Amino acid sequence: DIQMTQSPSTLSASVGDRVTITCRASQSISRWLAWYQQKPGKAPKLLIYEASRLEGGVPPRFSGSASGTEFTLTISSLQPDDSATYYCQEYVTYPLTFGGGTKVEIK
Amino acid sequence: QVQLVQSGAEVKKPGASVKVSCKASGYTFSTYAMHWVRQAPGQRLEWMGWINAGDGNTKYSEKFQGRVTITRDTSATTVYMELSSLRSEDTAVYYCAKDGGYVPSRLDYWGQGTLVTVSS
């Protein structure tokens, strides 16, 4: 199985800050990576797919990038509504696997 | 708009089975696969398997092979996930999630989740 390692596991930042979350795959997954946002008690919501494509309706302050097996989710200007846990997911092979999550808190 | 509506919470005893439903609407049901993903308390999301809603073909995670069965009813645009031989470690929220296009793919719409509690 492909292992997806996210860092950090938690982060605390202020409104307006630039926030970066990293996800590393244990082997090549090309650009077959998605990012999800999950709020407490809710289902995950797709933000980004194919490493950098923004899902429709998602604010443009969210962006994704890739370099080899390392992927990054960036929030350019953190907003109060962005308080959530973020997960990466690879979809190159089965079983589909997810990262351990990054909890983003607002200071 | 795409909607996935799941059945309600369940409480089961160890060794029992549970069947969770996922009613889809707002898109052509048979065109897209449906996945099942679970999340145990404080744990990461865990993929269980998917079904091709068109032809009924399935693929399961080896972890659940032999215990999970995913089926669909095209006339009711509903997908079902049955998990047998339940144990306490199966206590989790179970989600259905629509495949984004070319299986495997991103999961672009999710149901609201169904809490399954396994307790004696």
XYZ file of C-alpha atoms in Angstrom:
227
model
C 0.000 0.000 0.000
C 1.133 3.570 -0.634
C 1.778 5.489 2.567
C 0.755 9.139 2.713
C 2.505 11.198 5.377
C 1.162 14.636 6.238
C 2.859 17.385 8.183
C 2.351 19.107 10.461
C -0.371 17.237 12.333
C -1.647 20.504 13.792
C -0.959 24.138 13.154
C -2.191 27.373 14.621
C -2.183 30.553 12.563
C -3.776 33.973 12.473
C -6.370 35.285 10.071
C -4.589 36.525 6.962
C -1.562 34.245 7.377
C -0.238 32.098 4.568
C -0.530 28.443 5.566
C 1.217 25.455 3.993
C 0.468 21.759 4.534
C 2.687 19.023 3.130
C 1.868 15.476 2.060
C 4.545 12.988 1.066
C 3.858 9.750 -0.821
C 5.925 6.629 -0.186
C 6.270 6.085 -3.948
C 5.510 7.889 -7.179
C 1.855 8.778 -7.642
C 2.368 11.139 -10.576
C -0.162 13.939 -9.922
C -2.979 11.675 -8.716
C -3.553 13.467 -5.453
C -6.580 15.151 -3.924
C -7.008 17.435 -0.918
C -10.108 17.471 1.288
C -11.358 19.730 4.052
C -13.306 18.212 6.918
C -15.100 20.139 9.647
C -16.192 18.459 12.903
C -19.202 16.208 12.434
C -19.233 16.743 8.675
C -18.196 14.781 5.615
C -14.976 15.650 3.813
C -15.239 18.213 1.023
C -13.093 18.029 -2.107
C -10.874 21.081 -2.551
C -8.210 20.125 -5.076
C -7.604 17.198 -7.426
C -4.801 16.177 -9.782
C -2.491 17.926 -7.313
C -3.352 21.458 -8.425
C -6.803 21.620 -10.029
C -9.273 23.628 -7.967
C -12.679 22.007 -7.535
C -15.579 24.182 -8.643
C -16.827 26.595 -5.993
C -13.668 26.398 -3.884
C -12.198 29.823 -3.038
C -9.051 30.691 -4.999
C -7.079 31.239 -1.781
C -6.648 27.451 -1.842
C -3.971 26.085 -4.161
C -1.995 22.900 -4.613
C 1.404 22.040 -6.012
C 3.594 19.006 -6.559
C 7.285 18.214 -6.669
C 8.144 14.541 -7.106
C 6.456 12.688 -4.280
C 5.889 15.811 -2.182
C 2.627 17.713 -2.431
C 1.607 21.000 -0.882
C -1.707 22.603 -0.025
C -1.476 26.358 0.467
C -4.035 28.729 1.899
C -2.855 32.148 0.777
C -4.775 34.172 3.357
C -6.278 32.156 6.195
C -9.922 32.891 6.971
C -11.967 31.966 10.080
C -14.022 29.522 7.970
C -10.846 27.590 7.132
C -10.632 26.107 10.622
C -10.830 22.381 9.830
C -8.824 19.219 9.322
C -7.259 18.726 5.905
C -6.512 15.347 4.329
C -4.575 14.333 1.252
C -5.516 11.209 -0.726
C -3.744 9.355 -3.509
C -5.725 7.691 -6.275
C -3.121 6.008 -8.427
C -3.783 2.484 -7.206
C -5.776 0.377 -4.776
C -6.302 0.600 -1.921
C -6.840 4.357 -2.065
C -5.016 5.830 0.908
C -5.304 9.017 2.908
C -2.870 11.064 4.926
C -3.217 11.333 8.673
C -4.693 14.824 8.529
C -3.619 18.336 9.497
C -5.759 20.223 11.956
C -5.726 23.965 11.269
C -6.667 26.215 14.145
C -7.201 29.954 14.148
C -5.241 31.884 16.783
C -27.404 19.197 -7.618
C -25.674 15.998 -6.598
C -26.914 14.569 -3.312
C -25.955 11.416 -1.461
C -28.262 10.641 1.457
C -27.313 7.823 3.798
C -29.364 5.757 6.199
C -29.406 6.449 9.917
C -27.166 5.462 12.778
C -26.935 1.819 13.817
C -26.002 0.005 17.006
C -24.920 -3.597 16.576
C -23.561 -6.381 18.756
C -20.223 -8.020 18.019
C -20.571 -10.720 15.385
C -23.607 -9.122 13.762
C -23.853 -7.519 10.325
C -24.816 -4.009 9.304
C -26.147 -2.725 5.998
C -25.878 0.985 5.195
C -27.631 2.586 2.249
C -26.712 5.605 0.114
C -29.414 7.169 -2.055
C -27.964 9.142 -4.983
C -29.641 11.912 -6.949
C -28.762 14.816 -9.212
C -26.606 12.913 -11.722
C -26.729 9.877 -14.009
C -26.377 7.119 -11.440
C -24.998 4.390 -13.714
C -22.199 6.575 -15.093
C -20.126 6.890 -11.935
C -18.673 4.491 -9.419
C -19.440 4.805 -5.716
C -16.900 4.309 -2.973
C -17.222 3.560 0.716
C -14.837 5.163 3.186
C -14.891 4.882 6.951
C -13.474 6.962 9.782
C -12.994 5.489 13.234
C -12.892 7.936 16.164
C -9.746 10.061 15.924
C -8.434 8.049 12.986
C -7.664 8.816 9.382
C -10.074 8.088 6.558
C -9.945 4.475 5.360
C -11.056 3.285 1.928
C -13.162 0.104 1.910
C -14.136 -0.493 -1.694
C -16.163 0.677 -4.682
C -18.858 -0.456 -7.056
C -19.334 0.345 -10.712
C -22.922 1.545 -10.589
C -23.366 0.646 -14.246
C -22.367 -3.027 -14.351
C -22.163 -3.834 -10.644
C -18.490 -4.772 -10.663
C -16.795 -4.282 -7.318
C -13.344 -3.929 -5.858
C -12.595 -4.206 -2.151
C -9.697 -3.352 0.075
C -7.870 -6.527 1.076
C -8.361 -5.478 4.688
C -12.120 -5.977 4.352
C -12.162 -8.749 1.747
C -14.598 -11.445 2.805
C -16.432 -9.185 5.260
C -17.696 -6.364 3.043
C -20.228 -6.516 0.236
C -21.198 -3.503 -1.869
C -24.289 -3.728 -4.047
C -26.515 -1.357 -5.940
C -30.130 -1.022 -7.031
C -30.174 0.977 -10.241
C -33.952 1.463 -10.196
C -33.680 3.043 -6.747
C -30.341 4.799 -7.509
C -29.121 3.421 -4.205
C -25.863 1.781 -3.197
C -25.535 -0.493 -0.176
C -22.576 -1.489 1.951
C -22.864 -4.530 4.188
C -20.173 -5.339 6.739
C -20.329 -8.665 8.550
C -18.702 -10.241 11.610
C -18.630 -6.865 13.309
C -16.147 -6.183 16.089
C -15.624 -3.191 18.333
C -12.902 -1.854 16.015
C -15.554 -1.415 13.315
C -17.153 1.395 15.317
C -16.841 4.298 12.889
C -18.633 6.766 10.665
C -19.189 5.204 7.248
C -19.364 7.431 4.184
C -20.374 6.808 0.613
C -18.555 8.994 -1.896
C -19.090 9.442 -5.611
C -16.150 8.834 -7.890
C -15.076 11.906 -9.872
C -14.847 10.209 -13.234
C -12.150 7.694 -14.085
C -11.861 5.053 -11.407
C -9.820 5.348 -9.349
C -10.337 9.057 -8.989
C -10.947 11.826 -6.544
C -14.131 11.610 -4.480
C -16.143 14.636 -5.485
C -19.345 14.241 -3.465
C -19.853 12.577 -0.094
C -22.835 11.401 1.876
C -23.452 12.827 5.331
C -22.065 9.737 7.039
C -23.620 6.932 9.073
C -22.382 6.169 12.572
C -22.139 2.460 13.258
C -21.502 1.548 16.884
C -20.481 -2.003 17.756
C -20.980 -2.758 21.400
C -22.091 -5.650 23.543
